[in-house]
Amino acid sequence: GVDISNLAGAGAGGGLPGSFVAVLHAKLKRGIELVTEAHHLKESIQNSDLVLTGEGCYDATTKTGKVVWEVQKYGEEYNVPVVVICGRKKDTTDDEKGKIFDLLSFFDEESCFKKTKECLSSLIEHNSITFPVLC
């Protein structure tokens, strides 16, 4: 058999990736790699003036390889400001202030779930003046 006990990502999604490696001899690829290639993400960010991206909950786990974190890193690499709009934020740093906006700081939870589009529109409308923009 194939030992997948130390294979990074093998336990994701209930162990399905590990099963594919063990049984089908599949090769694992990080999700961000697939997204980056399929959507020409680096090129899109490089050719942008500002990037808006989203996350359900922006917290310490976001910085462990989630797509939004990679988008932020690409933005930094290409000197393109990235604004994150999320449902909730926790564990953010002072240097992230003005770059991460969470709906729950502006609206109650019920409104966020039942009137998401309106909440997002309002948040962007009332905060876009503070979004970082290159001069």
XYZ file of N, CA and C in Angstrom:
405
model
N 0.803 -1.185 0.000
C 0.000 0.000 0.000
C 0.852 1.257 0.000
N 0.183 2.351 -0.127
C 0.823 3.657 -0.145
C 0.636 4.315 1.214
N 1.733 4.761 1.832
C 1.664 5.430 3.134
C 1.319 6.900 2.903
N 0.131 7.299 3.349
C -0.301 8.691 3.192
C -0.364 9.415 4.532
N 0.160 8.792 5.576
C 0.043 9.364 6.928
C 0.716 10.725 7.065
N 1.736 10.991 6.308
C 2.435 12.281 6.391
C 2.270 13.117 5.129
N 1.314 12.763 4.299
C 1.097 13.475 3.044
C 0.241 14.714 3.278
N 0.822 15.882 3.018
C 0.098 17.149 3.219
C -1.152 17.176 2.347
N -2.287 17.497 2.962
C -3.546 17.619 2.229
C -4.324 16.326 2.100
N -3.731 15.214 2.540
C -4.394 13.917 2.390
C -5.668 13.811 3.222
N -5.720 14.526 4.331
C -6.878 14.439 5.211
C -7.978 15.433 4.908
N -7.754 16.315 3.957
C -8.768 17.318 3.617
C -10.025 16.639 3.096
N -11.148 17.297 3.279
C -12.407 16.779 2.730
C -12.727 15.372 3.201
N -12.441 15.089 4.465
C -12.764 13.771 5.007
C -11.813 12.674 4.564
N -10.654 13.034 4.053
C -9.665 12.042 3.648
C -9.777 11.596 2.206
N -10.673 12.229 1.468
C -10.855 11.842 0.064
C -9.575 11.969 -0.760
N -8.822 13.085 -0.632
C -7.586 13.172 -1.415
C -6.608 12.031 -1.097
N -6.485 11.704 0.180
C -5.610 10.608 0.577
C -6.045 9.290 -0.029
N -7.355 9.088 -0.096
C -7.883 7.859 -0.710
C -7.516 7.784 -2.183
N -7.607 8.914 -2.880
C -7.250 8.946 -4.305
C -5.779 8.604 -4.512
N -4.927 9.115 -3.622
C -3.497 8.827 -3.732
C -3.242 7.343 -3.463
N -3.842 6.830 -2.388
C -3.602 5.449 -1.989
C -4.150 4.433 -2.995
N -5.335 4.697 -3.498
C -5.999 3.715 -4.360
C -5.713 3.948 -5.843
N -5.764 5.205 -6.263
C -5.631 5.515 -7.692
C -4.247 6.042 -8.080
N -3.367 6.175 -7.072
C -2.016 6.712 -7.290
C -2.060 8.118 -7.898
N -3.040 8.892 -7.448
C -3.201 10.273 -7.920
C -2.111 11.159 -7.326
N -1.887 12.282 -7.948
C -0.957 13.298 -7.447
C -1.798 14.444 -6.893
N -1.463 14.917 -5.700
C -2.214 16.019 -5.093
C -1.638 17.364 -5.533
N -2.540 18.281 -5.750
C -2.175 19.643 -6.095
C -3.002 20.552 -5.209
N -2.381 21.594 -4.664
C -3.117 22.522 -3.818
C -4.197 23.212 -4.639
N -5.329 23.473 -3.995
C -6.445 24.118 -4.664
C -6.081 25.466 -5.247
N -5.257 26.239 -4.535
C -4.871 27.548 -5.027
C -4.079 27.430 -6.323
N -3.304 26.381 -6.471
C -2.551 26.179 -7.719
C -3.508 25.977 -8.887
N -4.549 25.198 -8.662
C -5.543 24.966 -9.712
C -6.288 26.247 -10.075
N -6.693 26.999 -9.038
C -7.413 28.257 -9.259
C -6.521 29.252 -9.993
N -5.284 29.365 -9.543
C -4.342 30.303 -10.155
C -4.139 30.005 -11.630
N -3.937 28.750 -11.964
C -3.716 28.361 -13.365
C -4.986 28.521 -14.199
N -6.093 28.005 -13.710
C -7.339 27.997 -14.487
C -7.862 29.399 -14.778
N -7.630 30.323 -13.851
C -8.190 31.667 -14.002
C -7.131 32.738 -14.261
N -5.912 32.300 -14.543
C -4.821 33.243 -14.824
C -4.777 34.323 -13.743
N -4.842 33.867 -12.500
C -4.980 34.756 -11.359
C -3.827 35.746 -11.227
N -2.605 35.274 -11.351
C -1.466 36.181 -11.198
C -1.504 37.288 -12.246
N -1.783 36.925 -13.478
C -1.828 37.917 -14.558
C -2.970 38.907 -14.335
N -4.112 38.394 -13.879
C -5.262 39.266 -13.623
C -4.958 40.277 -12.532
N -4.318 39.825 -11.467
C -3.967 40.725 -10.374
C -2.915 41.727 -10.834
N -1.928 41.245 -11.559
C -0.854 42.114 -12.038
C -1.388 43.250 -12.921
N -2.468 42.991 -13.644
C -3.048 43.983 -14.551
C -4.194 44.775 -13.920
N -4.316 44.731 -12.603
C -5.407 45.424 -11.902
C -4.890 46.628 -11.134
N -5.800 47.563 -10.878
C -5.485 48.709 -10.022
C -5.882 48.438 -8.576
N -6.880 47.603 -8.389
C -7.408 47.263 -7.077
C -8.102 45.913 -7.192
N -7.927 45.066 -6.172
C -8.573 43.750 -6.162
C -9.502 43.676 -4.955
N -10.746 43.275 -5.194
C -11.693 42.971 -4.120
C -11.852 41.467 -4.074
N -11.730 40.887 -2.896
C -11.908 39.452 -2.740
C -12.712 39.215 -1.470
N -13.161 38.007 -1.267
C -14.020 37.736 -0.123
C -13.667 36.464 0.608
N -14.179 36.388 1.830
C -13.949 35.242 2.701
C -15.086 35.204 3.705
N -15.556 34.020 4.040
C -16.618 33.906 5.035
C -16.164 34.441 6.377
N -15.095 33.851 6.911
C -14.519 34.306 8.180
C -13.021 34.485 7.969
N -12.563 35.712 8.138
C -11.138 36.012 7.993
C -10.518 35.903 9.380
N -9.670 34.885 9.554
C -9.048 34.657 10.853
C -7.670 34.037 10.660
N -7.116 33.491 11.713
C -5.773 32.908 11.648
C -5.686 31.798 10.608
N -6.757 31.058 10.380
C -6.708 29.964 9.403
C -6.648 30.473 7.968
N -7.039 31.719 7.751
C -6.995 32.294 6.409
C -5.567 32.314 5.888
N -4.630 32.501 6.796
C -3.228 32.627 6.410
C -2.517 31.281 6.308
N -3.297 30.216 6.188
C -2.707 28.887 6.060
C -2.903 28.327 4.657
N -3.039 29.220 3.681
C -3.113 28.766 2.305
C -4.456 28.916 1.639
N -5.407 29.605 2.280
C -6.698 29.829 1.637
C -6.515 30.771 0.449
N -7.423 30.716 -0.487
C -7.322 31.499 -1.713
C -7.178 32.988 -1.411
N -7.968 33.514 -0.478
C -7.921 34.945 -0.189
C -6.523 35.367 0.273
N -5.846 34.541 1.036
C -4.493 34.848 1.501
C -3.516 34.871 0.325
N -3.668 33.923 -0.574
C -2.805 33.891 -1.763
C -3.048 35.123 -2.630
N -4.303 35.530 -2.757
C -4.626 36.740 -3.516
C -3.931 37.943 -2.873
N -3.966 38.017 -1.546
C -3.292 39.114 -0.848
C -1.781 39.080 -1.117
N -1.193 37.903 -1.102
C 0.247 37.788 -1.353
C 0.583 38.200 -2.785
N -0.244 37.796 -3.754
C -0.006 38.203 -5.146
C -0.141 39.715 -5.281
N -1.118 40.286 -4.596
C -1.285 41.734 -4.627
C -0.045 42.439 -4.111
N 0.479 41.928 -3.015
C 1.699 42.509 -2.453
C 2.869 42.351 -3.424
N 2.973 41.174 -4.024
C 4.057 40.903 -4.978
C 4.028 41.870 -6.162
N 2.828 42.206 -6.638
C 2.689 43.065 -7.818
C 2.331 44.505 -7.459
N 2.398 44.843 -6.171
C 2.099 46.190 -5.692
C 0.686 46.651 -6.084
N -0.264 45.733 -5.945
C -1.670 46.019 -6.230
C -2.440 45.888 -4.916
N -3.145 46.933 -4.492
C -3.894 46.848 -3.235
C -5.020 45.817 -3.318
N -5.195 45.085 -2.226
C -6.234 44.055 -2.127
C -7.125 44.389 -0.942
N -8.424 44.434 -1.172
C -9.413 44.650 -0.122
C -10.196 43.352 0.056
N -10.296 42.905 1.293
C -11.040 41.691 1.617
C -12.361 42.103 2.252
N -13.436 41.552 1.733
C -14.752 41.752 2.332
C -15.192 40.384 2.845
N -15.443 40.321 4.145
C -15.777 39.029 4.744
C -17.003 39.159 5.639
N -17.506 38.026 6.044
C -18.631 38.029 6.962
C -18.207 38.441 8.357
N -17.095 37.858 8.799
C -16.589 38.099 10.153
C -15.073 38.130 10.078
N -14.455 38.953 10.925
C -12.994 38.940 11.001
C -12.553 38.795 12.444
N -11.476 38.046 12.628
C -10.877 37.831 13.941
C -9.367 37.803 13.759
N -8.660 38.175 14.783
C -7.196 38.048 14.787
C -6.513 38.831 13.672
N -7.033 40.002 13.322
C -6.371 40.804 12.304
C -5.344 41.714 12.969
N -4.370 42.146 12.186
C -3.309 42.992 12.708
C -3.552 44.448 12.333
N -2.821 45.341 12.971
C -2.972 46.771 12.691
C -2.668 47.109 11.236
N -1.688 46.421 10.633
C -1.352 46.735 9.242
C -2.422 46.250 8.264
N -3.380 45.465 8.744
C -4.483 45.016 7.888
C -5.692 45.955 7.970
N -5.607 46.926 8.869
C -6.702 47.880 9.045
C -6.917 48.647 7.737
N -8.156 48.787 7.337
C -8.466 49.471 6.088
C -8.337 48.588 4.869
N -7.954 47.319 5.089
C -7.832 46.370 3.983
C -8.818 45.217 4.128
N -9.367 45.052 5.330
C -10.300 43.960 5.603
C -11.557 44.551 6.226
N -12.692 44.323 5.582
C -13.970 44.849 6.046
C -14.914 43.676 6.287
N -15.482 43.621 7.479
C -16.408 42.526 7.772
C -17.825 43.056 7.945
N -18.757 42.314 7.392
C -20.165 42.707 7.427
C -20.691 42.855 8.848
N -20.245 41.991 9.755
C -20.784 42.008 11.115
C -20.347 43.228 11.921
N -19.400 44.008 11.409
C -19.045 45.267 12.071
C -20.028 46.378 11.698
N -20.825 46.130 10.665
C -21.741 47.152 10.159
C -23.210 46.748 10.237
N -23.481 45.442 10.251
C -24.867 44.946 10.187
C -25.059 43.814 11.174
N -26.310 43.587 11.575
C -26.602 42.460 12.451
C -26.564 41.170 11.637
N -26.387 40.060 12.325
C -26.211 38.763 11.667
C -27.409 38.389 10.791
N -28.610 38.649 11.279
C -29.807 38.297 10.509
C -29.825 39.031 9.170
N -29.507 40.316 9.179
C -29.464 41.092 7.934
C -28.390 40.553 6.995
N -27.248 40.184 7.566
C -26.153 39.654 6.739
C -26.591 38.403 5.984
N -27.371 37.559 6.636
C -27.819 36.324 5.992
C -29.013 36.539 5.061
N -29.943 37.368 5.479
C -31.178 37.528 4.708
C -31.100 38.612 3.636
N -30.206 39.559 3.814
C -30.086 40.670 2.863
C -28.621 40.873 2.484
N -27.961 39.782 2.124
C -26.525 39.808 1.857
C -26.159 40.808 0.767
N -26.881 40.785 -0.333
C -26.568 41.677 -1.449
C -26.656 43.142 -1.014
N -27.705 43.476 -0.294
C -27.883 44.852 0.164
C -26.789 45.260 1.145
N -26.420 44.348 2.039
C -25.365 44.632 3.013
C -24.025 44.846 2.312
N -23.710 43.972 1.357
C -22.455 44.120 0.605
C -22.418 45.440 -0.149
N -23.507 45.750 -0.825
C -23.573 47.009 -1.584
C -23.380 48.206 -0.675
N -24.046 48.194 0.455
C -23.945 49.301 1.400
C -22.535 49.416 1.975
N -21.955 48.283 2.352
C -20.601 48.294 2.904
C -19.618 48.895 1.897
N -19.706 48.475 0.657
C -18.804 48.991 -0.379
C -19.056 50.476 -0.623
N -20.311 50.841 -0.732
C -20.662 52.244 -0.995
C -20.146 53.170 0.110
N -20.287 52.753 1.352
C -19.919 53.619 2.471
C -18.445 53.537 2.864
N -17.719 52.567 2.340
C -16.318 52.413 2.733
C -15.332 52.511 1.574
N -15.833 52.575 0.357
C -14.920 52.555 -0.790
C -13.948 53.721 -0.788
N -14.326 54.832 -0.177
C -13.423 55.984 -0.118
C -12.171 55.659 0.685
N -12.261 54.673 1.579
C -11.100 54.306 2.391
C -10.293 53.172 1.764
N -10.775 52.582 0.676
C -10.035 51.509 0.027
C -8.707 52.059 -0.480
N -7.633 51.301 -0.318
C -6.334 51.766 -0.805
C -6.305 51.765 -2.332
N -5.769 52.813 -2.900
C -5.661 52.907 -4.354
C -4.276 53.455 -4.692
N -3.705 52.919 -5.730
C -2.398 53.415 -6.162
C -2.559 54.768 -6.843
N -1.658 55.652 -6.582
C -1.678 56.978 -7.217
C -0.653 57.023 -8.338
